[in-house]
């Protein structure tokens, strides 16, 4: 499974890191074959919303070449959703089997047209911004509608990562990763925090 982590200026690192830390355990535990990932951006280096600089592995790759594409959030998504060049790049993810986001990363999926007719979630402060892009905004930690999975605000990135492991591998592996992370909140096997559209 090839994964792309989309990075951009002004992103919130916790949105990215929580999901990244959880989902990459699939490789460490050899829970799935050929798990790999790339950090992808619209330029060689991006700076998060607090000044942390990160280097991209790939600049503007065709996101459709990946099995899973993940987009974090951050205040800058509010402007990026109107950036035709950036949303055009996100649209290259059309053939990616799984599309995931945390927080206001959902605004970018929405602006790229992938949430039409779908149920989705985002940070509670951005429900009204997400509403025009999707069929319904759901107030939940994780929402899955088909092969698009969106997470709520910031710390929901860990929940999203654990849910993806549970969905793509199995519940036992999700529980194992949860233990590795010493994360007490996600209840693997009891999807009370997950809305399935």
Coordinates of C-alpha atoms in Angstrom, one line a residue:
X1 CA 0.0 0.0 0.0
X2 CA 1.5 3.3 -1.1
X3 CA 0.4 6.3 1.0
X4 CA 0.8 10.0 0.3
X5 CA 0.9 12.6 3.1
X6 CA 0.0 16.0 1.7
X7 CA 1.9 18.8 3.4
X8 CA 1.4 22.6 2.9
X9 CA 2.2 25.9 4.4
X10 CA 0.2 26.8 7.5
X11 CA -0.9 23.2 8.2
X12 CA -1.4 22.0 11.8
X13 CA 1.3 19.4 12.5
X14 CA -0.8 17.5 15.1
X15 CA -3.4 16.8 12.4
X16 CA -0.6 15.2 10.3
X17 CA 1.5 13.5 13.0
X18 CA -1.3 11.8 14.9
X19 CA -2.5 9.9 11.7
X20 CA 1.1 9.4 10.5
X21 CA 2.2 7.9 13.8
X22 CA -0.7 5.4 13.9
X23 CA -1.1 4.4 10.3
X24 CA 2.6 3.7 9.7
X25 CA 2.5 1.0 12.4
X26 CA 1.0 -1.2 9.6
X27 CA 4.5 -1.3 8.1
X28 CA 6.4 -1.7 11.4
X29 CA 4.1 -4.6 12.4
X30 CA 4.1 -6.0 8.9
X31 CA 0.3 -6.0 9.1
X32 CA 0.1 -5.3 5.4
X33 CA 2.5 -6.0 2.6
X34 CA 4.6 -3.4 0.9
X35 CA 3.5 -0.4 3.0
X36 CA 5.4 2.7 2.0
X37 CA 4.8 6.5 2.1
X38 CA 5.9 9.8 0.7
X39 CA 5.6 13.3 2.0
X40 CA 4.1 15.4 -0.9
X41 CA 3.8 19.1 -1.2
X42 CA 3.4 21.9 -3.7
X43 CA 7.0 23.0 -3.1
X44 CA 10.2 21.5 -1.6
X45 CA 9.8 22.8 1.9
X46 CA 6.7 23.8 3.9
X47 CA 6.3 25.6 7.2
X48 CA 3.5 24.6 9.6
X49 CA 1.4 27.1 11.5
X50 CA 4.0 27.5 14.3
X51 CA 7.1 27.7 12.2
X52 CA 8.2 24.0 12.0
X53 CA 9.8 23.4 8.6
X54 CA 9.4 20.1 6.7
X55 CA 10.9 18.8 3.5
X56 CA 8.8 17.1 0.9
X57 CA 9.9 13.8 -0.8
X58 CA 7.9 14.7 -3.9
X59 CA 6.7 18.1 -5.3
X60 CA 3.3 18.0 -7.0
X61 CA 3.2 14.2 -7.8
X62 CA 0.2 12.6 -9.4
X63 CA -1.7 11.7 -6.3
X64 CA -3.6 9.1 -8.2
X65 CA -0.5 6.9 -8.2
X66 CA -1.0 6.3 -4.4
X67 CA -3.5 3.9 -2.7
X68 CA -4.2 6.3 0.2
X69 CA -4.0 10.1 0.2
X70 CA -4.1 11.9 3.5
X71 CA -4.7 15.7 4.0
X72 CA -4.2 17.4 7.4
X73 CA -5.9 20.7 8.3
X74 CA -4.9 24.1 9.5
X75 CA -6.1 27.7 9.2
X76 CA -4.5 28.0 5.8
X77 CA -7.0 25.6 4.3
X78 CA -9.5 28.4 4.4
X79 CA -7.5 30.2 1.6
X80 CA -6.1 27.1 -0.1
X81 CA -9.6 25.9 -1.0
X82 CA -9.8 28.9 -3.4
X83 CA -6.4 28.2 -4.9
X84 CA -7.1 26.7 -8.3
X85 CA -3.6 25.3 -8.7
X86 CA -3.6 23.6 -5.3
X87 CA -7.1 22.1 -5.6
X88 CA -6.2 21.1 -9.2
X89 CA -3.3 19.1 -7.7
X90 CA -5.6 17.5 -5.1
X91 CA -7.9 16.5 -7.9
X92 CA -5.2 14.2 -9.3
X93 CA -6.1 11.9 -6.3
X94 CA -9.3 10.9 -8.1
X95 CA -8.1 7.3 -8.7
X96 CA -6.6 6.9 -5.2
X97 CA -8.6 4.1 -3.6
X98 CA -8.7 5.7 -0.2
X99 CA -9.0 9.4 0.6
X100 CA -8.6 10.6 4.2
X101 CA -8.4 13.9 6.1
X102 CA -8.4 15.4 9.5
X103 CA -9.8 18.7 10.7
X104 CA -10.1 21.3 7.9
X105 CA -8.3 19.0 5.4
X106 CA -11.9 18.1 4.5
X107 CA -12.3 21.6 3.0
X108 CA -9.6 20.7 0.5
X109 CA -11.3 17.4 -0.5
X110 CA -14.5 19.4 -0.7
X111 CA -13.0 22.2 -2.9
X112 CA -11.6 19.5 -5.2
X113 CA -15.1 18.1 -5.6
X114 CA -14.7 14.7 -3.8
X115 CA -17.4 15.3 -1.1
X116 CA -20.3 15.9 -3.4
X117 CA -23.2 13.8 -2.1
X118 CA -21.1 12.5 0.8
X119 CA -21.3 12.8 4.5
X120 CA -18.2 14.2 6.2
X121 CA -16.8 15.9 9.3
X122 CA -14.2 18.5 10.2
X123 CA -13.1 20.6 13.1
X124 CA -16.3 21.8 14.9
X125 CA -15.3 25.4 14.3
X126 CA -15.5 24.8 10.5
X127 CA -18.8 22.9 10.2
X128 CA -20.4 25.8 8.4
X129 CA -17.5 26.1 5.9
X130 CA -17.7 22.4 5.1
X131 CA -21.5 22.3 4.6
X132 CA -21.6 23.7 1.0
X133 CA -19.2 20.9 -0.2
X134 CA -21.0 17.8 1.1
X135 CA -24.4 16.3 1.6
X136 CA -24.3 16.5 5.4
X137 CA -21.8 17.5 8.1
X138 CA -21.8 14.8 10.8
X139 CA -20.7 15.7 14.3
X140 CA -18.4 12.7 15.0
X141 CA -14.7 12.0 15.6
X142 CA -14.5 9.9 12.4
X143 CA -16.9 9.7 9.4
X144 CA -16.6 7.2 6.6
X145 CA -18.7 7.5 3.4
X146 CA -17.6 5.0 0.9
X147 CA -13.8 5.2 0.5
X148 CA -13.6 8.8 1.9
X149 CA -12.8 9.0 5.6
X150 CA -12.8 12.4 7.4
X151 CA -11.8 13.1 11.0
X152 CA -12.8 15.9 13.4
X153 CA -10.5 18.4 15.0
X154 CA -6.8 17.9 15.7
X155 CA -6.6 14.9 18.1
X156 CA -9.1 13.0 16.0
X157 CA -6.1 12.3 13.8
X158 CA -5.1 9.5 16.1
X159 CA -8.6 8.0 16.1
X160 CA -8.7 8.2 12.3
X161 CA -5.4 6.4 12.0
X162 CA -6.5 3.6 14.4
X163 CA -9.8 3.4 12.5
X164 CA -8.1 3.0 9.2
X165 CA -6.0 0.2 10.6
X166 CA -9.1 -1.5 11.9
X167 CA -10.8 -1.1 8.5
X168 CA -7.8 -2.0 6.3
X169 CA -6.3 -4.8 8.5
X170 CA -8.3 -5.9 11.5
X171 CA -9.5 -5.0 15.0
X172 CA -6.7 -6.9 16.8
X173 CA -4.0 -4.9 14.9
X174 CA -5.8 -1.6 15.8
X175 CA -5.8 -2.6 19.5
X176 CA -2.1 -3.5 19.3
X177 CA -1.3 -0.1 17.8
X178 CA -3.5 1.6 20.3
X179 CA -1.5 -0.1 23.1
X180 CA 1.8 0.9 21.4
X181 CA 0.6 4.6 21.4
X182 CA -0.7 4.3 25.0
X183 CA -3.8 6.0 23.6
X184 CA -6.8 5.2 25.9
X185 CA -9.6 6.9 23.9
X186 CA -10.2 4.9 20.7
X187 CA -12.3 1.8 21.4
X188 CA -11.3 -0.7 18.7
X189 CA -14.2 -3.0 17.9
X190 CA -16.7 -0.6 19.3
X191 CA -17.2 2.0 16.6
X192 CA -19.3 4.4 18.7
X193 CA -17.1 7.4 17.6
X194 CA -17.3 6.4 14.0
X195 CA -20.2 7.3 11.7
X196 CA -20.5 5.0 8.7
X197 CA -22.4 6.9 5.9

